Short mmCIF file of C-alpha atoms in Angstrom, two decimals:
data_model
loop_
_atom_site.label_atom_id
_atom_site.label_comp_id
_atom_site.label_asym_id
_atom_site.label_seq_id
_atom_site.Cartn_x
_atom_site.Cartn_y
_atom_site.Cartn_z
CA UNK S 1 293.80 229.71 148.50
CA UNK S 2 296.42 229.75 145.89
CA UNK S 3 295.10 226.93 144.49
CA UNK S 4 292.12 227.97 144.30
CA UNK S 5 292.79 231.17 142.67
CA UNK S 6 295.03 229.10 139.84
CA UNK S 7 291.97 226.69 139.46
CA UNK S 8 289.98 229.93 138.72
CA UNK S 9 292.18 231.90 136.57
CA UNK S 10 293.53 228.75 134.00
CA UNK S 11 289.05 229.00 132.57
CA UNK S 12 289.54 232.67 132.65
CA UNK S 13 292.80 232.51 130.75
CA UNK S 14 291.41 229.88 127.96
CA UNK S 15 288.17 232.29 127.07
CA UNK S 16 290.18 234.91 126.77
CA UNK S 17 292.36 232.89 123.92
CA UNK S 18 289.62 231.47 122.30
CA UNK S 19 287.97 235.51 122.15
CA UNK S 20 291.36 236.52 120.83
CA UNK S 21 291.37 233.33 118.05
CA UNK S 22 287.97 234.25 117.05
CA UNK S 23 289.15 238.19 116.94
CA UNK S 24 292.07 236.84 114.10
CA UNK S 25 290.06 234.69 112.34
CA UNK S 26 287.28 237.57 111.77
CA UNK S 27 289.89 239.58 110.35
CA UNK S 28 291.92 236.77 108.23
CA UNK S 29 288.12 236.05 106.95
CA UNK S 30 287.43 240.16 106.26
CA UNK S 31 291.18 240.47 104.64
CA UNK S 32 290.52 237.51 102.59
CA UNK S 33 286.85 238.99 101.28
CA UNK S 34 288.78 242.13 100.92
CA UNK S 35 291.85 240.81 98.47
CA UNK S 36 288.74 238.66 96.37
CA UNK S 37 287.29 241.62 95.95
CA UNK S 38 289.89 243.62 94.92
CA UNK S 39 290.90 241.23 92.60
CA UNK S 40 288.07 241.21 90.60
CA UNK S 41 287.72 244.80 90.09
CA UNK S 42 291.67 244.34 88.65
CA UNK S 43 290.89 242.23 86.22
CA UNK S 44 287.99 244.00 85.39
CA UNK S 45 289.89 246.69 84.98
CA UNK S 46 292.48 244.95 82.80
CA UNK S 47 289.37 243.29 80.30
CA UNK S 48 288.63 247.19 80.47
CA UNK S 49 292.07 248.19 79.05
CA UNK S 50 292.31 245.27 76.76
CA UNK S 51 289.19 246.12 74.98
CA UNK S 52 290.14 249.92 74.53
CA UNK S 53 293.73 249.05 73.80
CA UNK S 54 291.67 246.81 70.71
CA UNK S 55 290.00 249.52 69.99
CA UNK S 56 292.25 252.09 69.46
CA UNK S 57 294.19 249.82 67.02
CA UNK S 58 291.27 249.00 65.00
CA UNK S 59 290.71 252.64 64.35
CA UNK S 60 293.65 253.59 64.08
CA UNK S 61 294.61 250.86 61.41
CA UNK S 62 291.20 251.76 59.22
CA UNK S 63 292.50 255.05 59.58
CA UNK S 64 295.81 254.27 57.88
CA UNK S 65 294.22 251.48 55.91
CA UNK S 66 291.22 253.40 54.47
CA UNK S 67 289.09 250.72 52.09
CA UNK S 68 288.81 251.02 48.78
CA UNK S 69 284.95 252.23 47.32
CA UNK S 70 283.46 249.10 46.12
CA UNK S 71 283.46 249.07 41.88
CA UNK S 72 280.27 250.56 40.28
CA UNK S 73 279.26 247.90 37.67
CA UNK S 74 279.27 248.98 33.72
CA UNK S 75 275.99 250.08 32.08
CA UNK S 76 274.88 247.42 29.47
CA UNK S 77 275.43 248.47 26.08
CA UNK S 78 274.45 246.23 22.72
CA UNK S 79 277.62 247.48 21.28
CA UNK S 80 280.77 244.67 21.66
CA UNK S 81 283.32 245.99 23.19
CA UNK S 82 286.77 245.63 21.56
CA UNK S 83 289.53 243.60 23.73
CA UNK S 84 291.77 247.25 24.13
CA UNK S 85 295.75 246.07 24.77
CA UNK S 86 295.92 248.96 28.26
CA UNK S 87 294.82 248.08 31.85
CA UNK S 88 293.54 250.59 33.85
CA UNK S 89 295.54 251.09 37.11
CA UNK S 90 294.56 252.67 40.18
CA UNK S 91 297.21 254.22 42.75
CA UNK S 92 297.33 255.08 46.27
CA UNK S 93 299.78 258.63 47.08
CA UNK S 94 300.77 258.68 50.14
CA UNK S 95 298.04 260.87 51.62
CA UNK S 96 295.67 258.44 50.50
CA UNK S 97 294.21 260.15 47.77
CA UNK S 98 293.17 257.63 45.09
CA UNK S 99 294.47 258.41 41.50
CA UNK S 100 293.58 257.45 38.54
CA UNK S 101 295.53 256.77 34.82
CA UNK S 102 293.72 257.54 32.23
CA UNK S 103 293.52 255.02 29.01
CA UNK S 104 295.29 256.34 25.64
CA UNK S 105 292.16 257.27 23.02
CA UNK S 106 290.96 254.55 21.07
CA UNK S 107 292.15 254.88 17.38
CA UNK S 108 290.08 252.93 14.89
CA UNK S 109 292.36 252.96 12.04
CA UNK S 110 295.38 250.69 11.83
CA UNK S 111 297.98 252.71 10.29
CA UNK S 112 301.92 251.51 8.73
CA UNK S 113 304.20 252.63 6.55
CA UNK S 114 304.35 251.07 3.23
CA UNK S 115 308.02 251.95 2.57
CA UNK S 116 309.54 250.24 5.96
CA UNK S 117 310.62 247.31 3.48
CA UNK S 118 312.73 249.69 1.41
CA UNK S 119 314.07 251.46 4.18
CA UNK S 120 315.38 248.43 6.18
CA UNK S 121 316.92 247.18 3.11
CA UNK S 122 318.70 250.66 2.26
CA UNK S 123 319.94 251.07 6.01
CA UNK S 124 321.42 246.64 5.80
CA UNK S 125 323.02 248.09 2.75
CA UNK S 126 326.98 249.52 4.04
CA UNK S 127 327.21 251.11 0.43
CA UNK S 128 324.34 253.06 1.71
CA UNK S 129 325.50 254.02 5.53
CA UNK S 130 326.32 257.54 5.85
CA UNK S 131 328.52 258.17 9.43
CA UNK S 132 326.28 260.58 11.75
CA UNK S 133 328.20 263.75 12.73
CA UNK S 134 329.78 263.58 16.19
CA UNK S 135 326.63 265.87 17.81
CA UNK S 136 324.07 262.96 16.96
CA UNK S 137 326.16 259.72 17.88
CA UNK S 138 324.68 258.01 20.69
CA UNK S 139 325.55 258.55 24.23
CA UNK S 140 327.15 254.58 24.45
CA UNK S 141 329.54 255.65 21.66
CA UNK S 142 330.85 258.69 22.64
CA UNK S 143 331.56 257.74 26.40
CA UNK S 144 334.91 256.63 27.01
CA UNK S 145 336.37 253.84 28.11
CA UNK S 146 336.97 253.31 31.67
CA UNK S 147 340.58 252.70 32.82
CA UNK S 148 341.07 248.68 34.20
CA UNK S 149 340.98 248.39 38.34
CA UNK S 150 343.45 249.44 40.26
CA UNK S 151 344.78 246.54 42.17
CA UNK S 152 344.13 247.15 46.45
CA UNK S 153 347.30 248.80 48.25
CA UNK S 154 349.10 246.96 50.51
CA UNK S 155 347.90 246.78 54.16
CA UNK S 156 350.06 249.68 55.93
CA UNK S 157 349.30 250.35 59.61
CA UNK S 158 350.81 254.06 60.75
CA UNK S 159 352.19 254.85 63.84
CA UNK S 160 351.37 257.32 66.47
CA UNK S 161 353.72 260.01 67.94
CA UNK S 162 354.29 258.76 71.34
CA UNK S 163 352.10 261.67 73.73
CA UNK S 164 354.65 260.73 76.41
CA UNK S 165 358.01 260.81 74.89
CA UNK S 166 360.51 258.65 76.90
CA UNK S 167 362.92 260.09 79.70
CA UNK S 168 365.88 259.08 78.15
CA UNK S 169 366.87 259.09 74.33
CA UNK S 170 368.59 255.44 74.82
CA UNK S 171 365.25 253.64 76.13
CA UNK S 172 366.21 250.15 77.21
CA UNK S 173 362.67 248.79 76.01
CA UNK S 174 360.55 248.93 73.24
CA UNK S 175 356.26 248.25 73.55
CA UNK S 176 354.90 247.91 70.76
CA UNK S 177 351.23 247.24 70.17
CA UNK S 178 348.19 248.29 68.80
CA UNK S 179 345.47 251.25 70.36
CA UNK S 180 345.44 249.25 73.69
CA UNK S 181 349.01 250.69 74.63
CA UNK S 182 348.37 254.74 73.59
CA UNK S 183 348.28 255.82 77.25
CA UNK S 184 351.01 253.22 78.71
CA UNK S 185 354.11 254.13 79.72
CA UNK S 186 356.83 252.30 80.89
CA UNK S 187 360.16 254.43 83.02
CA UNK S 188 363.33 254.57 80.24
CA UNK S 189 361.24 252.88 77.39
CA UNK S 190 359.49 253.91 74.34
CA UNK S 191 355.82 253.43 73.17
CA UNK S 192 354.87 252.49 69.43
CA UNK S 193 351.18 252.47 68.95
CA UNK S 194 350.02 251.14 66.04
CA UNK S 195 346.09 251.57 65.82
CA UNK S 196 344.50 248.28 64.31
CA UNK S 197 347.54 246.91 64.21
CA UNK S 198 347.50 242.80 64.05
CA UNK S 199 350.20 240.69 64.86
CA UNK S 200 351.33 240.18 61.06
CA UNK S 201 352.03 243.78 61.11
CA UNK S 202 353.92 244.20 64.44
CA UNK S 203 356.02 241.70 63.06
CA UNK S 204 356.71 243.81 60.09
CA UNK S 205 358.01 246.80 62.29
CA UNK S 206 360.23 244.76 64.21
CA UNK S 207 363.57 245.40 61.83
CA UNK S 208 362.33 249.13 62.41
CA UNK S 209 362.28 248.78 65.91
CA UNK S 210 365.26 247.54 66.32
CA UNK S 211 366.95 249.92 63.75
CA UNK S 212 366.02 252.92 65.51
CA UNK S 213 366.50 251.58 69.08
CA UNK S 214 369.75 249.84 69.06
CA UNK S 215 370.06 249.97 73.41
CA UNK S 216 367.15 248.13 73.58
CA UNK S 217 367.51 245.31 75.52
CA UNK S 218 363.56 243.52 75.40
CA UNK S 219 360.73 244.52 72.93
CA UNK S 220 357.14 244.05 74.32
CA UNK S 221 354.46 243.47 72.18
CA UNK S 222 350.94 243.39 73.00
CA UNK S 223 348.38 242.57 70.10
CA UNK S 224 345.84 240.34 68.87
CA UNK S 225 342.70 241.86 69.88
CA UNK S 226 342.37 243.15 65.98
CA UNK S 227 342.60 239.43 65.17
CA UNK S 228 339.73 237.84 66.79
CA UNK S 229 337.37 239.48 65.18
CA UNK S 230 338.58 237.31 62.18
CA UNK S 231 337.93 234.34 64.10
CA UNK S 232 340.89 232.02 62.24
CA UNK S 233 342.52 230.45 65.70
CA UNK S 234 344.96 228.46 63.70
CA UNK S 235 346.54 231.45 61.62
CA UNK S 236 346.83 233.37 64.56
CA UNK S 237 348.73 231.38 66.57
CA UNK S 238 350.92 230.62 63.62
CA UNK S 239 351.22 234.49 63.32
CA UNK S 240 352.12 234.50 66.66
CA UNK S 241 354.94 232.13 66.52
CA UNK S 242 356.51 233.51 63.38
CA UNK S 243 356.44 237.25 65.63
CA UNK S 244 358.26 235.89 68.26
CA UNK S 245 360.72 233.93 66.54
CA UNK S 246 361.33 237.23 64.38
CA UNK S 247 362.13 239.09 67.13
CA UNK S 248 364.16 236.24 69.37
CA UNK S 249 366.17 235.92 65.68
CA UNK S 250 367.10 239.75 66.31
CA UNK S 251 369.48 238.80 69.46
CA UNK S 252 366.30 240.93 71.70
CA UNK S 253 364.29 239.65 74.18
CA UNK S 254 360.56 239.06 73.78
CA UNK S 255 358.00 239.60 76.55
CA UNK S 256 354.46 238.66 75.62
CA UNK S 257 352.06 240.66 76.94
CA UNK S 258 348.91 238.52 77.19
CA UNK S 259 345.38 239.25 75.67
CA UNK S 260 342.87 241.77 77.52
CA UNK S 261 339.28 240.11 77.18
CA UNK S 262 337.15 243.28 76.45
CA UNK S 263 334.32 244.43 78.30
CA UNK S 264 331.98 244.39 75.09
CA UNK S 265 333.22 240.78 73.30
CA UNK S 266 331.04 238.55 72.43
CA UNK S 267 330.27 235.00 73.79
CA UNK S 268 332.46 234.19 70.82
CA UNK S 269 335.06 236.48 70.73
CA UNK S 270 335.51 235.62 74.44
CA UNK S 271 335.94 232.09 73.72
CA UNK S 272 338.36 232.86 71.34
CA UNK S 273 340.71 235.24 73.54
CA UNK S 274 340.42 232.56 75.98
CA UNK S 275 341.95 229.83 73.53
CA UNK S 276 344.44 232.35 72.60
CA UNK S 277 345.47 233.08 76.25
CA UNK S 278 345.82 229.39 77.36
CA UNK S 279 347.59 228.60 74.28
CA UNK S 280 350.27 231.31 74.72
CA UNK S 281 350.57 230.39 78.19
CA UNK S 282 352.04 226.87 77.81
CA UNK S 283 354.10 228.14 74.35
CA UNK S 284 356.19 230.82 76.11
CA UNK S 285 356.61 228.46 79.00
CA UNK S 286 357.97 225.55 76.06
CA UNK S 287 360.34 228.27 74.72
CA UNK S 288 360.99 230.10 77.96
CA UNK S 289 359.42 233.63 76.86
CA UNK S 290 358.62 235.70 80.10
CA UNK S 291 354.83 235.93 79.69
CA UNK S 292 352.40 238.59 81.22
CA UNK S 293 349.08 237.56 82.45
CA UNK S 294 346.55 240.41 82.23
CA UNK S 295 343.44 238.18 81.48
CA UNK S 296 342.97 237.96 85.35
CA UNK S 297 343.54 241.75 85.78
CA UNK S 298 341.13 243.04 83.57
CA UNK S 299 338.21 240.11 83.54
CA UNK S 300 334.99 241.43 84.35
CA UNK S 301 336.10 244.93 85.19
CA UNK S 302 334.14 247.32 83.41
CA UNK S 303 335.40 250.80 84.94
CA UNK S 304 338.63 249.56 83.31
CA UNK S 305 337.69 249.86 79.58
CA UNK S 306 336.36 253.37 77.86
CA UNK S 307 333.02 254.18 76.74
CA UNK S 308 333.09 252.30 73.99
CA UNK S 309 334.23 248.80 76.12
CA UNK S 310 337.17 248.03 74.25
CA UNK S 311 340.09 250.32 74.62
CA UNK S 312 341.32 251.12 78.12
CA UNK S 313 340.97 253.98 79.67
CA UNK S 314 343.30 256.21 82.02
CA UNK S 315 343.37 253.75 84.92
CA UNK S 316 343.18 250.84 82.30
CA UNK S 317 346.69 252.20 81.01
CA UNK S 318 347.98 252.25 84.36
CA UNK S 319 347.37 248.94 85.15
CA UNK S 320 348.48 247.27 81.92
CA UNK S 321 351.85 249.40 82.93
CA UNK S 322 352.13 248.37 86.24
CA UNK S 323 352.10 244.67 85.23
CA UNK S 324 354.32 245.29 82.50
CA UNK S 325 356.74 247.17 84.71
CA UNK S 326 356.83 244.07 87.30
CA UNK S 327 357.54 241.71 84.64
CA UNK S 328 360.16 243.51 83.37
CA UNK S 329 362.25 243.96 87.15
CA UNK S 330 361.12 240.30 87.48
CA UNK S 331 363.05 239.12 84.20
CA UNK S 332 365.88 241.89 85.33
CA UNK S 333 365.49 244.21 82.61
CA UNK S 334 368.44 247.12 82.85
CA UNK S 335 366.73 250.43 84.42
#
Protein backbone atom coordinates (compact mmCIF):
# COMPACT_ATOMS: atom_id res chain seq x y z
CA UNK A 1 0.00 0.00 0.00
CA UNK A 2 2.80 2.28 0.78
CA UNK A 3 4.16 1.71 -2.30
CA UNK A 4 1.54 2.30 -3.97
CA UNK A 5 0.69 5.53 -2.48
CA UNK A 6 4.60 6.74 -3.21
CA UNK A 7 4.12 5.47 -6.87
CA UNK A 8 1.05 7.85 -6.89
CA UNK A 9 2.20 10.86 -5.17
CA UNK A 10 6.06 11.19 -7.01
CA UNK A 11 3.38 12.25 -10.73
CA UNK A 12 1.45 14.34 -8.37
CA UNK A 13 4.53 15.98 -6.94
CA UNK A 14 6.28 16.64 -10.56
CA UNK A 15 2.91 18.58 -11.99
CA UNK A 16 2.82 20.46 -9.26
CA UNK A 17 6.67 21.72 -10.01
CA UNK A 18 6.28 22.05 -13.46
CA UNK A 19 2.73 24.43 -12.55
CA UNK A 20 4.97 26.28 -10.12
CA UNK A 21 8.01 26.68 -13.04
CA UNK A 22 5.49 27.84 -15.44
CA UNK A 23 3.95 30.29 -12.52
CA UNK A 24 7.90 31.97 -12.36
CA UNK A 25 8.51 32.03 -15.74
CA UNK A 26 5.05 34.02 -16.45
CA UNK A 27 6.18 36.49 -14.10
CA UNK A 28 10.12 36.68 -15.06
CA UNK A 29 8.45 37.09 -18.75
CA UNK A 30 5.73 40.00 -17.34
CA UNK A 31 8.76 41.71 -15.17
CA UNK A 32 10.91 41.61 -18.13
CA UNK A 33 7.99 43.34 -20.55
CA UNK A 34 7.55 45.55 -17.62
CA UNK A 35 11.42 46.95 -17.18
CA UNK A 36 11.41 47.23 -21.49
CA UNK A 37 8.77 49.21 -21.13
CA UNK A 38 9.75 51.36 -18.63
CA UNK A 39 12.81 51.90 -20.19
CA UNK A 40 11.65 53.36 -23.11
CA UNK A 41 9.41 55.85 -21.66
CA UNK A 42 12.98 56.96 -19.68
CA UNK A 43 14.68 57.66 -22.43
CA UNK A 44 11.93 59.21 -23.93
CA UNK A 45 11.75 61.21 -21.29
CA UNK A 46 15.46 62.10 -21.30
CA UNK A 47 15.30 63.00 -25.54
CA UNK A 48 12.34 65.09 -23.90
CA UNK A 49 14.66 67.01 -21.49
CA UNK A 50 17.50 67.18 -23.88
CA UNK A 51 15.53 68.95 -26.45
CA UNK A 52 14.04 71.59 -23.92
CA UNK A 53 17.33 71.87 -22.11
CA UNK A 54 18.49 72.95 -26.14
CA UNK A 55 15.96 75.03 -26.20
CA UNK A 56 16.14 77.07 -23.43
CA UNK A 57 19.83 77.84 -24.31
CA UNK A 58 19.10 78.85 -27.74
CA UNK A 59 16.75 81.46 -26.47
CA UNK A 60 18.30 82.40 -23.95
CA UNK A 61 21.67 83.02 -25.89
CA UNK A 62 19.63 85.13 -28.81
CA UNK A 63 18.37 86.83 -25.95
CA UNK A 64 21.80 87.94 -24.72
CA UNK A 65 23.17 87.83 -28.23
CA UNK A 66 20.50 89.95 -29.98
CA UNK A 67 21.60 90.20 -34.00
CA UNK A 68 22.51 93.04 -35.48
CA UNK A 69 19.68 94.72 -38.25
CA UNK A 70 21.03 93.79 -41.53
CA UNK A 71 22.71 97.21 -43.39
CA UNK A 72 20.23 99.20 -45.58
CA UNK A 73 22.17 99.72 -48.88
CA UNK A 74 23.06 103.55 -50.00
CA UNK A 75 20.77 105.34 -52.50
CA UNK A 76 22.65 105.86 -55.87
CA UNK A 77 23.71 109.24 -56.37
CA UNK A 78 25.72 110.62 -59.75
CA UNK A 79 27.70 112.69 -57.42
CA UNK A 80 31.44 110.92 -56.49
CA UNK A 81 31.80 110.59 -53.27
CA UNK A 82 35.03 111.89 -51.67
CA UNK A 83 37.31 109.10 -49.83
CA UNK A 84 36.48 111.02 -46.07
CA UNK A 85 39.69 110.04 -43.56
CA UNK A 86 36.68 108.89 -40.36
CA UNK A 87 35.06 105.40 -40.07
CA UNK A 88 31.86 105.17 -38.78
CA UNK A 89 31.66 102.92 -35.65
CA UNK A 90 28.82 101.30 -34.17
CA UNK A 91 28.70 100.26 -30.30
CA UNK A 92 26.88 97.91 -28.23
CA UNK A 93 26.09 99.46 -24.19
CA UNK A 94 25.54 97.06 -22.13
CA UNK A 95 21.75 96.97 -22.28
CA UNK A 96 22.04 96.35 -25.78
CA UNK A 97 21.05 99.47 -27.10
CA UNK A 98 22.92 100.13 -30.37
CA UNK A 99 24.74 103.57 -30.58
CA UNK A 100 25.87 105.36 -33.02
CA UNK A 101 29.08 108.09 -33.60
CA UNK A 102 28.38 110.53 -35.61
CA UNK A 103 31.04 111.68 -38.51
CA UNK A 104 32.77 115.28 -37.99
CA UNK A 105 31.06 117.77 -40.89
CA UNK A 106 32.66 117.71 -44.06
CA UNK A 107 34.72 120.96 -44.63
CA UNK A 108 35.46 121.73 -48.26
CA UNK A 109 38.12 124.18 -47.83
CA UNK A 110 41.67 123.20 -46.96
CA UNK A 111 42.83 125.77 -44.66
CA UNK A 112 46.88 126.55 -43.14
CA UNK A 113 48.63 129.10 -41.84
CA UNK A 114 50.98 130.90 -44.01
CA UNK A 115 53.23 132.15 -41.17
CA UNK A 116 54.00 128.49 -39.53
CA UNK A 117 57.50 128.85 -41.39
CA UNK A 118 58.31 132.03 -39.49
CA UNK A 119 57.07 130.89 -36.37
CA UNK A 120 59.04 127.58 -36.17
CA UNK A 121 62.06 129.42 -37.07
CA UNK A 122 61.50 132.24 -34.28
CA UNK A 123 60.64 129.50 -31.54
CA UNK A 124 64.45 127.18 -32.94
CA UNK A 125 65.86 130.58 -32.34
CA UNK A 126 67.20 130.59 -28.14
CA UNK A 127 67.80 134.45 -28.69
CA UNK A 128 64.14 134.40 -29.16
CA UNK A 129 62.86 131.91 -26.15
CA UNK A 130 61.15 133.75 -23.52
CA UNK A 131 60.88 131.33 -20.03
CA UNK A 132 56.96 130.72 -19.36
CA UNK A 133 55.97 131.88 -15.84
CA UNK A 134 55.81 129.05 -13.28
CA UNK A 135 51.60 128.90 -13.62
CA UNK A 136 51.95 127.76 -17.40
CA UNK A 137 55.01 125.24 -17.24
CA UNK A 138 53.94 121.88 -18.00
CA UNK A 139 52.81 119.38 -15.55
CA UNK A 140 56.26 116.97 -16.43
CA UNK A 141 58.34 119.99 -15.34
CA UNK A 142 57.01 121.04 -12.34
CA UNK A 143 56.61 117.47 -10.69
CA UNK A 144 59.36 116.52 -8.60
CA UNK A 145 61.64 114.09 -8.57
CA UNK A 146 60.98 110.92 -6.88
CA UNK A 147 63.39 109.83 -4.10
CA UNK A 148 65.65 106.40 -5.31
CA UNK A 149 64.14 102.87 -3.73
CA UNK A 150 64.45 102.05 -0.54
CA UNK A 151 66.39 98.90 -0.31
CA UNK A 152 63.90 95.74 1.41
CA UNK A 153 64.38 95.41 5.36
CA UNK A 154 65.86 92.60 6.65
CA UNK A 155 63.71 89.47 7.28
CA UNK A 156 62.74 89.85 11.17
CA UNK A 157 60.37 87.20 12.58
CA UNK A 158 58.71 88.52 16.16
CA UNK A 159 57.96 86.55 18.93
CA UNK A 160 54.87 85.80 20.80
CA UNK A 161 54.27 86.31 24.58
CA UNK A 162 54.10 82.85 25.80
CA UNK A 163 49.87 82.48 26.82
CA UNK A 164 51.16 79.90 29.32
CA UNK A 165 54.02 81.36 31.14
CA UNK A 166 56.28 78.62 32.65
CA UNK A 167 55.97 77.31 36.39
CA UNK A 168 59.23 78.15 37.31
CA UNK A 169 61.39 81.31 36.36
CA UNK A 170 64.62 78.88 35.86
CA UNK A 171 62.90 76.58 33.05
CA UNK A 172 65.27 73.74 32.34
CA UNK A 173 64.13 73.72 28.53
CA UNK A 174 63.66 75.94 25.87
CA UNK A 175 61.00 75.05 22.53
CA UNK A 176 61.36 77.04 20.16
CA UNK A 177 59.47 76.93 16.88
CA UNK A 178 57.27 78.48 14.66
CA UNK A 179 52.98 78.79 14.96
CA UNK A 180 52.88 74.92 15.31
CA UNK A 181 54.09 75.20 19.08
CA UNK A 182 51.59 78.35 20.34
CA UNK A 183 49.44 76.01 22.45
CA UNK A 184 52.33 73.46 23.66
CA UNK A 185 53.52 73.35 26.83
CA UNK A 186 56.05 71.48 28.31
CA UNK A 187 56.22 71.17 32.79
CA UNK A 188 59.40 73.68 33.94
CA UNK A 189 60.11 74.90 30.29
CA UNK A 190 59.46 77.88 28.25
CA UNK A 191 57.69 78.35 24.84
CA UNK A 192 59.06 80.78 22.02
CA UNK A 193 56.73 80.96 19.13
CA UNK A 194 57.87 82.48 16.31
CA UNK A 195 54.98 82.70 13.61
CA UNK A 196 56.50 81.92 10.04
CA UNK A 197 59.46 81.37 11.45
CA UNK A 198 62.00 79.11 9.15
CA UNK A 199 64.83 77.37 10.32
CA UNK A 200 67.41 80.22 9.21
CA UNK A 201 65.68 82.31 11.67
CA UNK A 202 65.42 79.95 14.71
CA UNK A 203 68.93 79.74 14.28
CA UNK A 204 69.29 83.41 14.63
CA UNK A 205 67.49 83.45 18.13
CA UNK A 206 69.52 80.82 19.47
CA UNK A 207 72.35 83.31 21.19
CA UNK A 208 69.00 84.93 22.55
CA UNK A 209 67.81 81.89 23.85
CA UNK A 210 70.46 81.00 25.52
CA UNK A 211 71.18 84.57 26.90
CA UNK A 212 68.02 84.84 28.60
CA UNK A 213 67.78 81.18 29.78
CA UNK A 214 71.08 80.36 31.18
CA UNK A 215 69.52 76.93 33.37
CA UNK A 216 68.57 75.55 30.35
CA UNK A 217 69.78 72.37 29.94
CA UNK A 218 68.20 71.20 26.06
CA UNK A 219 66.60 73.62 23.49
CA UNK A 220 63.87 72.03 21.25
CA UNK A 221 63.22 73.28 18.06
CA UNK A 222 60.51 72.38 15.84
CA UNK A 223 60.38 74.11 12.29
CA UNK A 224 60.48 73.68 8.72
CA UNK A 225 56.99 73.57 7.71
CA UNK A 226 57.50 77.46 6.47
CA UNK A 227 60.25 75.97 4.29
CA UNK A 228 58.60 73.57 2.05
CA UNK A 229 56.61 75.70 0.54
CA UNK A 230 59.94 76.94 -1.06
CA UNK A 231 60.55 73.62 -2.29
CA UNK A 232 64.74 73.94 -2.21
CA UNK A 233 65.47 70.31 -0.38
CA UNK A 234 69.14 70.91 -0.55
CA UNK A 235 69.22 74.42 1.30
CA UNK A 236 67.10 73.17 3.81
CA UNK A 237 68.84 70.49 4.99
CA UNK A 238 71.97 72.56 4.88
CA UNK A 239 69.93 75.07 7.05
CA UNK A 240 69.23 72.42 9.16
CA UNK A 241 72.68 71.31 9.86
CA UNK A 242 74.15 74.74 10.37
CA UNK A 243 70.93 75.09 13.31
CA UNK A 244 71.99 72.27 15.04
CA UNK A 245 75.55 72.66 15.01
CA UNK A 246 74.80 76.37 16.29
CA UNK A 247 73.15 75.26 19.05
CA UNK A 248 75.41 71.89 19.97
CA UNK A 249 78.43 74.81 19.65
CA UNK A 250 76.49 76.58 22.65
CA UNK A 251 77.48 73.60 25.22
CA UNK A 252 73.11 72.84 25.05
CA UNK A 253 71.54 69.98 23.99
CA UNK A 254 69.49 69.76 20.80
CA UNK A 255 66.31 67.68 20.44
CA UNK A 256 64.80 67.69 16.97
CA UNK A 257 61.42 67.65 16.90
CA UNK A 258 60.45 66.04 13.57
CA UNK A 259 58.17 67.50 10.75
CA UNK A 260 54.18 67.33 11.10
CA UNK A 261 52.86 66.44 7.47
CA UNK A 262 49.73 68.75 7.31
CA UNK A 263 46.36 67.77 6.69
CA UNK A 264 46.03 70.22 3.59
CA UNK A 265 49.78 69.64 1.76
CA UNK A 266 49.98 68.93 -1.39
CA UNK A 267 51.09 65.71 -3.26
CA UNK A 268 54.25 67.78 -3.41
CA UNK A 269 54.69 69.33 -0.34
CA UNK A 270 54.07 65.84 1.14
CA UNK A 271 56.80 64.39 -0.76
CA UNK A 272 58.92 66.91 0.37
CA UNK A 273 58.23 66.64 4.30
CA UNK A 274 58.71 63.08 3.71
CA UNK A 275 62.40 63.56 2.28
CA UNK A 276 62.94 65.92 5.03
CA UNK A 277 61.77 63.44 7.76
CA UNK A 278 63.83 60.41 6.50
CA UNK A 279 66.73 62.55 6.02
CA UNK A 280 66.75 63.91 9.61
CA UNK A 281 66.17 60.58 10.84
CA UNK A 282 69.48 58.93 9.84
CA UNK A 283 71.48 62.59 10.51
CA UNK A 284 70.59 62.83 14.22
CA UNK A 285 71.19 59.14 14.51
CA UNK A 286 75.05 59.90 12.65
CA UNK A 287 75.55 62.70 15.25
CA UNK A 288 73.62 61.18 18.11
CA UNK A 289 70.81 64.04 18.39
CA UNK A 290 67.72 62.57 20.34
CA UNK A 291 65.14 62.82 17.54
CA UNK A 292 61.24 63.00 17.89
CA UNK A 293 59.10 61.22 15.46
CA UNK A 294 55.71 62.91 15.07
CA UNK A 295 55.22 62.05 11.30
CA UNK A 296 53.51 58.76 12.52
CA UNK A 297 51.43 60.64 15.16
CA UNK A 298 49.85 63.06 13.15
CA UNK A 299 49.63 61.21 9.45
CA UNK A 300 46.29 61.15 8.19
CA UNK A 301 44.59 62.56 11.24
CA UNK A 302 42.47 65.29 10.34
CA UNK A 303 40.62 66.14 13.78
CA UNK A 304 44.24 66.92 14.74
CA UNK A 305 44.87 70.07 12.60
CA UNK A 306 42.48 73.43 12.78
CA UNK A 307 40.12 74.63 10.32
CA UNK A 308 42.39 75.77 8.16
CA UNK A 309 44.48 72.08 8.03
CA UNK A 310 47.71 73.30 8.93
CA UNK A 311 48.18 74.49 12.43
CA UNK A 312 47.17 72.19 15.27
CA UNK A 313 44.58 72.58 17.22
CA UNK A 314 43.90 72.09 21.13
CA UNK A 315 44.32 68.31 21.12
CA UNK A 316 46.99 68.74 18.28
CA UNK A 317 49.08 70.77 20.98
CA UNK A 318 48.63 68.15 23.40
CA UNK A 319 49.92 65.55 21.52
CA UNK A 320 52.97 67.26 20.02
CA UNK A 321 53.59 67.86 24.04
CA UNK A 322 53.13 64.60 25.13
CA UNK A 323 55.76 63.26 22.67
CA UNK A 324 57.98 65.96 23.43
CA UNK A 325 57.63 65.39 27.15
CA UNK A 326 58.58 61.50 26.68
CA UNK A 327 61.55 62.32 24.77
CA UNK A 328 62.74 64.54 27.07
CA UNK A 329 62.43 61.84 30.46
CA UNK A 330 63.76 59.39 27.83
CA UNK A 331 67.09 61.47 27.16
CA UNK A 332 66.91 62.33 31.19
CA UNK A 333 66.29 65.86 30.97
CA UNK A 334 66.45 67.51 34.77
CA UNK A 335 62.64 68.08 35.99
Amino acid sequence: MDTLDCSCRGPLLLHEANMVIDSLKRDIRRLTNDLVRKDTLISAYGSTLRAQAQSRIDMSFQTKFPEEPATTSQPACSTPQQNQPWTEVVARSQRGVLRRFSPPPFNPFNLSNRYSVLADSNVADPAHTIPLPPQHRSAEQSRPTAPPPKPPAPRRVARERPRHPPSSTRPVAVLVGSSMVRHVTLPRSETWCLPGARVEDVQTRVPEVVEQHPTASAIVVHVGSNDIRLQQSEKLKSDFTSLIQTILATGKKCIVSGPIPSACFSDMQFSCIRQLHAWLVGYCSRERVPFVDNFGSFWRRRSLFARDGRHLNRAGASLLASNLELALEAHHTPR
